[in-house]
């Protein structure tokens, strides 16, 4: 048997299981946020600019919102990656699409941070 | 002998009997959505709604959040825009996509934990997800109108 500098794992790299778990935990984070934030916003029922602004002035609500957005972005990366792998064939096309999705998601993350903590 | 079951997964004119003689090849699968069972349609909708939530629903929401929090004029602009019936319809559509993805995702979490994993139960829960998504969308429609 020829041995090279590394040994290839015959049953895969196992990052699929990690992605699968992240997909589920991020889903739970988003579901909890939805189940808490929707009643909270309905309870506050902001009817003016001042009340809407005050809703997001709360540190905990802002932090929870950012946490949910991070969960969305991670979840979207795994989901979009699965879709691209299934429907886009060819190395250049798939890699190109994955890079576009990744850049867009990083943009969303920075944008969200600047909305919630910006001036 | 168990009865032969007609399955839409198998090619027309074949059965699930695992004998070489009854399997003409190549097989042509029925790919029309109307011929799939609810779990298969649900799975496709989970992908479509997920992709639509990634783009354009999420950036539109971020844009709205940014301009409504940014200034009083931005808030007024979006309030006036959302009074438009077409914009209300878009809000209901986005809510429906989110609700469908939400309930379908919870169904997948339950299936992962082996709840309702049997075929009849999985079909019933898929139909329940479609119903819940529609009910949530109607509830949002009731709120915006």
PDB file of C-alpha atoms in Angstrom:
ATOM      1  CA  UNK A   1       0.000   0.000   0.000  1.00  0.00           C
ATOM      2  CA  UNK A   2       1.298   3.406  -0.971  1.00  0.00           C
ATOM      3  CA  UNK A   3       1.248   5.882   1.870  1.00  0.00           C
ATOM      4  CA  UNK A   4       1.185   9.596   1.199  1.00  0.00           C
ATOM      5  CA  UNK A   5       1.700  12.499   3.547  1.00  0.00           C
ATOM      6  CA  UNK A   6      -1.887  12.310   4.741  1.00  0.00           C
ATOM      7  CA  UNK A   7      -4.470   9.632   5.214  1.00  0.00           C
ATOM      8  CA  UNK A   8      -7.786  10.106   3.544  1.00  0.00           C
ATOM      9  CA  UNK A   9     -10.739   9.259   5.726  1.00  0.00           C
ATOM     10  CA  UNK A  10     -12.655   6.662   3.723  1.00  0.00           C
ATOM     11  CA  UNK A  11     -16.034   7.664   5.171  1.00  0.00           C
ATOM     12  CA  UNK A  12     -15.791  11.398   4.592  1.00  0.00           C
ATOM     13  CA  UNK A  13     -14.637  14.472   6.421  1.00  0.00           C
ATOM     14  CA  UNK A  14     -17.625  14.523   8.839  1.00  0.00           C
ATOM     15  CA  UNK A  15     -18.246  18.264   8.539  1.00  0.00           C
ATOM     16  CA  UNK A  16     -21.679  17.335   7.188  1.00  0.00           C
ATOM     17  CA  UNK A  17     -22.752  16.264  10.668  1.00  0.00           C
ATOM     18  CA  UNK A  18     -21.546  19.569  12.109  1.00  0.00           C
ATOM     19  CA  UNK A  19     -23.450  21.521   9.450  1.00  0.00           C
ATOM     20  CA  UNK A  20     -26.538  19.427  10.108  1.00  0.00           C
ATOM     21  CA  UNK A  21     -26.366  20.203  13.832  1.00  0.00           C
ATOM     22  CA  UNK A  22     -25.721  23.927  13.284  1.00  0.00           C
ATOM     23  CA  UNK A  23     -28.708  23.995  10.917  1.00  0.00           C
ATOM     24  CA  UNK A  24     -30.906  22.650  13.713  1.00  0.00           C
ATOM     25  CA  UNK A  25     -29.522  24.719  16.604  1.00  0.00           C
ATOM     26  CA  UNK A  26     -29.716  27.931  14.575  1.00  0.00           C
ATOM     27  CA  UNK A  27     -33.308  26.994  13.684  1.00  0.00           C
ATOM     28  CA  UNK A  28     -34.140  26.623  17.383  1.00  0.00           C
ATOM     29  CA  UNK A  29     -32.582  30.046  18.138  1.00  0.00           C
ATOM     30  CA  UNK A  30     -34.683  31.652  15.368  1.00  0.00           C
ATOM     31  CA  UNK A  31     -37.848  29.852  16.460  1.00  0.00           C
ATOM     32  CA  UNK A  32     -37.371  31.009  20.073  1.00  0.00           C
ATOM     33  CA  UNK A  33     -36.716  34.573  18.880  1.00  0.00           C
ATOM     34  CA  UNK A  34     -39.878  34.476  16.734  1.00  0.00           C
ATOM     35  CA  UNK A  35     -41.992  33.102  19.583  1.00  0.00           C
ATOM     36  CA  UNK A  36     -40.701  35.780  21.987  1.00  0.00           C
ATOM     37  CA  UNK A  37     -40.213  38.825  19.731  1.00  0.00           C
ATOM     38  CA  UNK A  38     -43.568  38.696  17.916  1.00  0.00           C
ATOM     39  CA  UNK A  39     -45.682  38.773  21.125  1.00  0.00           C
ATOM     40  CA  UNK A  40     -43.286  41.359  22.607  1.00  0.00           C
ATOM     41  CA  UNK A  41     -43.643  43.700  19.614  1.00  0.00           C
ATOM     42  CA  UNK A  42     -47.425  43.162  19.571  1.00  0.00           C
ATOM     43  CA  UNK A  43     -47.517  43.953  23.306  1.00  0.00           C
ATOM     44  CA  UNK A  44     -45.484  47.140  22.874  1.00  0.00           C
ATOM     45  CA  UNK A  45     -47.406  47.879  19.612  1.00  0.00           C
ATOM     46  CA  UNK A  46     -45.234  50.814  18.518  1.00  0.00           C
ATOM     47  CA  UNK A  47     -47.480  53.315  16.726  1.00  0.00           C
ATOM     48  CA  UNK A  48     -45.047  56.178  16.189  1.00  0.00           C
ATOM     49  CA  UNK A  49     -41.424  56.758  15.238  1.00  0.00           C
ATOM     50  CA  UNK A  50     -40.543  57.487  18.871  1.00  0.00           C
ATOM     51  CA  UNK A  51     -42.081  54.234  20.136  1.00  0.00           C
ATOM     52  CA  UNK A  52     -40.480  52.226  17.312  1.00  0.00           C
ATOM     53  CA  UNK A  53     -37.082  53.745  18.132  1.00  0.00           C
ATOM     54  CA  UNK A  54     -37.641  53.086  21.852  1.00  0.00           C
ATOM     55  CA  UNK A  55     -38.341  49.415  21.110  1.00  0.00           C
ATOM     56  CA  UNK A  56     -34.837  49.022  19.680  1.00  0.00           C
ATOM     57  CA  UNK A  57     -33.248  51.185  22.363  1.00  0.00           C
ATOM     58  CA  UNK A  58     -33.555  48.278  24.796  1.00  0.00           C
ATOM     59  CA  UNK A  59     -30.178  46.558  25.052  1.00  0.00           C
ATOM     60  CA  UNK A  60     -31.602  43.078  25.560  1.00  0.00           C
ATOM     61  CA  UNK A  61     -33.960  43.294  22.579  1.00  0.00           C
ATOM     62  CA  UNK A  62     -31.145  44.596  20.382  1.00  0.00           C
ATOM     63  CA  UNK A  63     -28.812  41.826  21.515  1.00  0.00           C
ATOM     64  CA  UNK A  64     -31.487  39.137  20.996  1.00  0.00           C
ATOM     65  CA  UNK A  65     -32.191  40.543  17.522  1.00  0.00           C
ATOM     66  CA  UNK A  66     -28.520  40.431  16.580  1.00  0.00           C
ATOM     67  CA  UNK A  67     -28.254  36.854  17.914  1.00  0.00           C
ATOM     68  CA  UNK A  68     -31.254  35.851  15.768  1.00  0.00           C
ATOM     69  CA  UNK A  69     -29.695  37.548  12.721  1.00  0.00           C
ATOM     70  CA  UNK A  70     -26.410  35.677  13.267  1.00  0.00           C
ATOM     71  CA  UNK A  71     -28.429  32.428  13.490  1.00  0.00           C
ATOM     72  CA  UNK A  72     -30.284  33.344  10.259  1.00  0.00           C
ATOM     73  CA  UNK A  73     -27.022  34.047   8.426  1.00  0.00           C
ATOM     74  CA  UNK A  74     -25.334  30.812   9.515  1.00  0.00           C
ATOM     75  CA  UNK A  75     -28.535  28.844   8.764  1.00  0.00           C
ATOM     76  CA  UNK A  76     -28.832  30.519   5.346  1.00  0.00           C
ATOM     77  CA  UNK A  77     -25.229  29.643   4.501  1.00  0.00           C
ATOM     78  CA  UNK A  78     -25.780  25.922   5.135  1.00  0.00           C
ATOM     79  CA  UNK A  79     -29.159  25.912   3.376  1.00  0.00           C
ATOM     80  CA  UNK A  80     -27.966  27.852   0.325  1.00  0.00           C
ATOM     81  CA  UNK A  81     -24.847  25.672   0.134  1.00  0.00           C
ATOM     82  CA  UNK A  82     -27.047  22.547   0.085  1.00  0.00           C
ATOM     83  CA  UNK A  83     -29.224  24.037  -2.664  1.00  0.00           C
ATOM     84  CA  UNK A  84     -26.215  25.092  -4.768  1.00  0.00           C
ATOM     85  CA  UNK A  85     -24.560  21.674  -4.395  1.00  0.00           C
ATOM     86  CA  UNK A  86     -27.760  19.958  -5.524  1.00  0.00           C
ATOM     87  CA  UNK A  87     -28.617  22.141  -8.519  1.00  0.00           C
ATOM     88  CA  UNK A  88     -25.415  23.793  -9.774  1.00  0.00           C
ATOM     89  CA  UNK A  89     -22.930  21.485 -11.411  1.00  0.00           C
ATOM     90  CA  UNK A  90     -19.457  22.327 -12.539  1.00  0.00           C
ATOM     91  CA  UNK A  91     -16.668  23.525 -10.292  1.00  0.00           C
ATOM     92  CA  UNK A  92     -16.427  27.140 -11.502  1.00  0.00           C
ATOM     93  CA  UNK A  93     -20.184  27.766 -11.530  1.00  0.00           C
ATOM     94  CA  UNK A  94     -20.768  26.263  -8.093  1.00  0.00           C
ATOM     95  CA  UNK A  95     -17.747  27.887  -6.468  1.00  0.00           C
ATOM     96  CA  UNK A  96     -18.669  31.235  -8.032  1.00  0.00           C
ATOM     97  CA  UNK A  97     -22.224  31.010  -6.695  1.00  0.00           C
ATOM     98  CA  UNK A  98     -20.988  29.964  -3.251  1.00  0.00           C
ATOM     99  CA  UNK A  99     -18.616  32.922  -3.115  1.00  0.00           C
ATOM    100  CA  UNK A 100     -21.453  35.290  -4.081  1.00  0.00           C
ATOM    101  CA  UNK A 101     -23.724  33.817  -1.358  1.00  0.00           C
ATOM    102  CA  UNK A 102     -20.946  34.019   1.248  1.00  0.00           C
ATOM    103  CA  UNK A 103     -20.108  37.639   0.391  1.00  0.00           C
ATOM    104  CA  UNK A 104     -23.809  38.599   0.491  1.00  0.00           C
ATOM    105  CA  UNK A 105     -24.203  36.938   3.897  1.00  0.00           C
ATOM    106  CA  UNK A 106     -21.142  38.699   5.339  1.00  0.00           C
ATOM    107  CA  UNK A 107     -22.576  41.943   3.953  1.00  0.00           C
ATOM    108  CA  UNK A 108     -25.908  41.220   5.717  1.00  0.00           C
ATOM    109  CA  UNK A 109     -24.055  40.610   8.995  1.00  0.00           C
ATOM    110  CA  UNK A 110     -22.070  43.850   8.884  1.00  0.00           C
ATOM    111  CA  UNK A 111     -25.172  45.752   7.750  1.00  0.00           C
ATOM    112  CA  UNK A 112     -27.256  44.329  10.627  1.00  0.00           C
ATOM    113  CA  UNK A 113     -24.579  45.289  13.134  1.00  0.00           C
ATOM    114  CA  UNK A 114     -24.424  48.826  11.787  1.00  0.00           C
ATOM    115  CA  UNK A 115     -28.249  49.143  11.859  1.00  0.00           C
ATOM    116  CA  UNK A 116     -28.525  47.948  15.463  1.00  0.00           C
ATOM    117  CA  UNK A 117     -25.448  49.694  16.900  1.00  0.00           C
ATOM    118  CA  UNK A 118     -24.809  52.420  14.356  1.00  0.00           C
ATOM    119  CA  UNK A 119     -25.194  56.162  14.909  1.00  0.00           C
TER     120      UNK A 119
ATOM    121  CA  UNK B   1     -48.093 -12.668   0.184  1.00  0.00           C
ATOM    122  CA  UNK B   2     -48.307  -8.948   0.859  1.00  0.00           C
ATOM    123  CA  UNK B   3     -50.412  -6.971  -1.601  1.00  0.00           C
ATOM    124  CA  UNK B   4     -48.561  -5.044  -4.253  1.00  0.00           C
ATOM    125  CA  UNK B   5     -48.629  -1.351  -3.479  1.00  0.00           C
ATOM    126  CA  UNK B   6     -49.016   1.263  -6.186  1.00  0.00           C
ATOM    127  CA  UNK B   7     -46.426   3.916  -5.428  1.00  0.00           C
ATOM    128  CA  UNK B   8     -45.932   7.232  -7.261  1.00  0.00           C
ATOM    129  CA  UNK B   9     -42.206   6.974  -6.509  1.00  0.00           C
ATOM    130  CA  UNK B  10     -41.880   4.010  -8.841  1.00  0.00           C
ATOM    131  CA  UNK B  11     -42.124   4.349 -12.571  1.00  0.00           C
ATOM    132  CA  UNK B  12     -45.521   3.786 -14.109  1.00  0.00           C
ATOM    133  CA  UNK B  13     -46.261   0.184 -14.855  1.00  0.00           C
ATOM    134  CA  UNK B  14     -43.845  -1.109 -12.204  1.00  0.00           C
ATOM    135  CA  UNK B  15     -44.442  -2.334  -8.677  1.00  0.00           C
ATOM    136  CA  UNK B  16     -42.333  -2.406  -5.545  1.00  0.00           C
ATOM    137  CA  UNK B  17     -41.675  -6.112  -6.011  1.00  0.00           C
ATOM    138  CA  UNK B  18     -37.925  -6.551  -6.016  1.00  0.00           C
ATOM    139  CA  UNK B  19     -37.722  -8.968  -8.918  1.00  0.00           C
ATOM    140  CA  UNK B  20     -35.491  -8.306 -11.873  1.00  0.00           C
ATOM    141  CA  UNK B  21     -38.156  -9.225 -14.420  1.00  0.00           C
ATOM    142  CA  UNK B  22     -40.632  -6.559 -13.249  1.00  0.00           C
ATOM    143  CA  UNK B  23     -38.155  -3.677 -13.533  1.00  0.00           C
ATOM    144  CA  UNK B  24     -37.965  -2.284 -17.044  1.00  0.00           C
ATOM    145  CA  UNK B  25     -35.053   0.106 -17.442  1.00  0.00           C
ATOM    146  CA  UNK B  26     -34.540   2.976 -17.927  1.00  0.00           C
ATOM    147  CA  UNK B  27     -37.122   4.270 -15.496  1.00  0.00           C
ATOM    148  CA  UNK B  28     -38.912   7.538 -16.078  1.00  0.00           C
ATOM    149  CA  UNK B  29     -40.019   9.221 -12.884  1.00  0.00           C
ATOM    150  CA  UNK B  30     -43.156  11.307 -12.572  1.00  0.00           C
ATOM    151  CA  UNK B  31     -41.684  14.755 -11.906  1.00  0.00           C
ATOM    152  CA  UNK B  32     -44.887  16.803 -12.022  1.00  0.00           C
ATOM    153  CA  UNK B  33     -45.466  18.437  -8.622  1.00  0.00           C
ATOM    154  CA  UNK B  34     -49.154  17.468  -8.685  1.00  0.00           C
ATOM    155  CA  UNK B  35     -48.184  13.805  -8.616  1.00  0.00           C
ATOM    156  CA  UNK B  36     -46.029  14.003  -5.506  1.00  0.00           C
ATOM    157  CA  UNK B  37     -47.108  13.218  -1.984  1.00  0.00           C
ATOM    158  CA  UNK B  38     -47.414  16.162   0.455  1.00  0.00           C
ATOM    159  CA  UNK B  39     -44.006  15.537   2.136  1.00  0.00           C
ATOM    160  CA  UNK B  40     -42.217  15.824  -1.226  1.00  0.00           C
ATOM    161  CA  UNK B  41     -44.035  19.050  -2.144  1.00  0.00           C
ATOM    162  CA  UNK B  42     -43.320  20.371   1.358  1.00  0.00           C
ATOM    163  CA  UNK B  43     -39.618  19.639   0.916  1.00  0.00           C
ATOM    164  CA  UNK B  44     -39.501  21.555  -2.378  1.00  0.00           C
ATOM    165  CA  UNK B  45     -41.419  24.456  -0.821  1.00  0.00           C
ATOM    166  CA  UNK B  46     -38.969  24.451   2.102  1.00  0.00           C
ATOM    167  CA  UNK B  47     -36.149  25.047  -0.379  1.00  0.00           C
ATOM    168  CA  UNK B  48     -38.015  27.660  -2.422  1.00  0.00           C
ATOM    169  CA  UNK B  49     -39.115  29.614   0.668  1.00  0.00           C
ATOM    170  CA  UNK B  50     -35.633  29.333   2.187  1.00  0.00           C
ATOM    171  CA  UNK B  51     -33.969  30.710  -0.945  1.00  0.00           C
ATOM    172  CA  UNK B  52     -36.535  33.544  -1.150  1.00  0.00           C
ATOM    173  CA  UNK B  53     -35.957  34.412   2.516  1.00  0.00           C
ATOM    174  CA  UNK B  54     -32.205  34.656   1.807  1.00  0.00           C
ATOM    175  CA  UNK B  55     -32.957  36.917  -1.157  1.00  0.00           C
ATOM    176  CA  UNK B  56     -34.910  39.207  -1.468  1.00  0.00           C
ATOM    177  CA  UNK B  57     -36.921  39.036   1.810  1.00  0.00           C
ATOM    178  CA  UNK B  58     -34.030  39.414   4.311  1.00  0.00           C
ATOM    179  CA  UNK B  59     -32.318  42.391   2.587  1.00  0.00           C
ATOM    180  CA  UNK B  60     -35.716  44.110   2.171  1.00  0.00           C
ATOM    181  CA  UNK B  61     -36.391  43.685   5.908  1.00  0.00           C
ATOM    182  CA  UNK B  62     -32.925  45.008   6.781  1.00  0.00           C
ATOM    183  CA  UNK B  63     -33.441  47.968   4.459  1.00  0.00           C
ATOM    184  CA  UNK B  64     -36.802  48.686   6.095  1.00  0.00           C
ATOM    185  CA  UNK B  65     -35.331  48.355   9.592  1.00  0.00           C
ATOM    186  CA  UNK B  66     -32.477  50.683   8.664  1.00  0.00           C
ATOM    187  CA  UNK B  67     -34.563  53.478   7.168  1.00  0.00           C
ATOM    188  CA  UNK B  68     -37.378  53.299   9.762  1.00  0.00           C
ATOM    189  CA  UNK B  69     -34.902  53.538  12.650  1.00  0.00           C
ATOM    190  CA  UNK B  70     -32.705  56.095  10.890  1.00  0.00           C
ATOM    191  CA  UNK B  71     -35.067  59.072  10.725  1.00  0.00           C
ATOM    192  CA  UNK B  72     -38.642  60.192  11.246  1.00  0.00           C
ATOM    193  CA  UNK B  73     -38.979  60.869   7.496  1.00  0.00           C
ATOM    194  CA  UNK B  74     -37.801  57.338   6.702  1.00  0.00           C
ATOM    195  CA  UNK B  75     -40.356  55.957   9.159  1.00  0.00           C
ATOM    196  CA  UNK B  76     -43.128  58.035   7.519  1.00  0.00           C
ATOM    197  CA  UNK B  77     -42.003  56.941   4.031  1.00  0.00           C
ATOM    198  CA  UNK B  78     -42.309  53.245   4.915  1.00  0.00           C
ATOM    199  CA  UNK B  79     -45.598  53.789   6.781  1.00  0.00           C
ATOM    200  CA  UNK B  80     -47.074  55.424   3.660  1.00  0.00           C
ATOM    201  CA  UNK B  81     -45.624  52.724   1.405  1.00  0.00           C
ATOM    202  CA  UNK B  82     -47.098  49.929   3.538  1.00  0.00           C
ATOM    203  CA  UNK B  83     -50.550  51.525   3.220  1.00  0.00           C
ATOM    204  CA  UNK B  84     -50.437  50.572  -0.464  1.00  0.00           C
ATOM    205  CA  UNK B  85     -52.442  47.363  -1.189  1.00  0.00           C
ATOM    206  CA  UNK B  86     -49.631  45.935  -3.362  1.00  0.00           C
ATOM    207  CA  UNK B  87     -47.142  46.453  -0.524  1.00  0.00           C
ATOM    208  CA  UNK B  88     -49.597  44.813   1.894  1.00  0.00           C
ATOM    209  CA  UNK B  89     -49.820  41.835  -0.441  1.00  0.00           C
ATOM    210  CA  UNK B  90     -46.003  41.628  -0.470  1.00  0.00           C
ATOM    211  CA  UNK B  91     -45.961  41.698   3.346  1.00  0.00           C
ATOM    212  CA  UNK B  92     -48.518  38.861   3.471  1.00  0.00           C
ATOM    213  CA  UNK B  93     -46.503  36.851   0.905  1.00  0.00           C
ATOM    214  CA  UNK B  94     -43.289  37.332   2.920  1.00  0.00           C
ATOM    215  CA  UNK B  95     -45.107  36.335   6.114  1.00  0.00           C
ATOM    216  CA  UNK B  96     -46.493  33.249   4.384  1.00  0.00           C
ATOM    217  CA  UNK B  97     -42.992  32.242   3.200  1.00  0.00           C
ATOM    218  CA  UNK B  98     -41.588  32.722   6.691  1.00  0.00           C
ATOM    219  CA  UNK B  99     -44.481  30.867   8.371  1.00  0.00           C
ATOM    220  CA  UNK B 100     -44.256  27.965   5.936  1.00  0.00           C
ATOM    221  CA  UNK B 101     -40.492  27.682   6.419  1.00  0.00           C
ATOM    222  CA  UNK B 102     -40.969  27.955  10.202  1.00  0.00           C
ATOM    223  CA  UNK B 103     -43.614  25.210  10.507  1.00  0.00           C
ATOM    224  CA  UNK B 104     -41.914  22.945   7.959  1.00  0.00           C
ATOM    225  CA  UNK B 105     -38.651  23.350   9.889  1.00  0.00           C
ATOM    226  CA  UNK B 106     -40.335  22.411  13.172  1.00  0.00           C
ATOM    227  CA  UNK B 107     -41.767  19.356  11.411  1.00  0.00           C
ATOM    228  CA  UNK B 108     -38.229  18.380  10.351  1.00  0.00           C
ATOM    229  CA  UNK B 109     -36.970  18.819  13.919  1.00  0.00           C
ATOM    230  CA  UNK B 110     -39.770  16.534  15.157  1.00  0.00           C
ATOM    231  CA  UNK B 111     -39.005  13.983  12.408  1.00  0.00           C
ATOM    232  CA  UNK B 112     -35.342  14.047  13.466  1.00  0.00           C
ATOM    233  CA  UNK B 113     -36.516  13.023  16.934  1.00  0.00           C
ATOM    234  CA  UNK B 114     -38.638  10.259  15.352  1.00  0.00           C
ATOM    235  CA  UNK B 115     -41.993  11.866  16.006  1.00  0.00           C
ATOM    236  CA  UNK B 116     -44.600  11.070  13.325  1.00  0.00           C
ATOM    237  CA  UNK B 117     -41.989   9.259  11.258  1.00  0.00           C
ATOM    238  CA  UNK B 118     -44.437   6.757   9.737  1.00  0.00           C
ATOM    239  CA  UNK B 119     -45.679   7.313   6.212  1.00  0.00           C
ATOM    240  CA  UNK B 120     -49.339   8.201   7.011  1.00  0.00           C
ATOM    241  CA  UNK B 121     -48.268  10.436   9.919  1.00  0.00           C
ATOM    242  CA  UNK B 122     -45.628  12.210   7.785  1.00  0.00           C
ATOM    243  CA  UNK B 123     -48.247  12.881   5.101  1.00  0.00           C
ATOM    244  CA  UNK B 124     -50.724  14.213   7.650  1.00  0.00           C
ATOM    245  CA  UNK B 125     -48.087  16.449   9.289  1.00  0.00           C
ATOM    246  CA  UNK B 126     -47.029  17.805   5.874  1.00  0.00           C
ATOM    247  CA  UNK B 127     -50.636  18.789   5.164  1.00  0.00           C
ATOM    248  CA  UNK B 128     -50.851  20.318   8.656  1.00  0.00           C
ATOM    249  CA  UNK B 129     -47.766  22.446   7.877  1.00  0.00           C
ATOM    250  CA  UNK B 130     -49.396  23.756   4.685  1.00  0.00           C
ATOM    251  CA  UNK B 131     -52.550  24.573   6.661  1.00  0.00           C
ATOM    252  CA  UNK B 132     -50.641  26.306   9.499  1.00  0.00           C
ATOM    253  CA  UNK B 133     -48.624  28.367   7.020  1.00  0.00           C
ATOM    254  CA  UNK B 134     -51.818  29.502   5.291  1.00  0.00           C
ATOM    255  CA  UNK B 135     -53.498  30.290   8.637  1.00  0.00           C
ATOM    256  CA  UNK B 136     -50.508  32.382   9.743  1.00  0.00           C
ATOM    257  CA  UNK B 137     -50.532  34.252   6.424  1.00  0.00           C
ATOM    258  CA  UNK B 138     -54.270  34.929   6.800  1.00  0.00           C
ATOM    259  CA  UNK B 139     -53.685  36.164  10.359  1.00  0.00           C
ATOM    260  CA  UNK B 140     -51.025  38.600   9.083  1.00  0.00           C
ATOM    261  CA  UNK B 141     -53.391  39.661   6.282  1.00  0.00           C
ATOM    262  CA  UNK B 142     -56.045  40.354   8.937  1.00  0.00           C
ATOM    263  CA  UNK B 143     -53.535  42.507  10.844  1.00  0.00           C
ATOM    264  CA  UNK B 144     -52.370  44.629   7.900  1.00  0.00           C
ATOM    265  CA  UNK B 145     -55.838  45.222   6.439  1.00  0.00           C
TER     266      UNK B 145
END
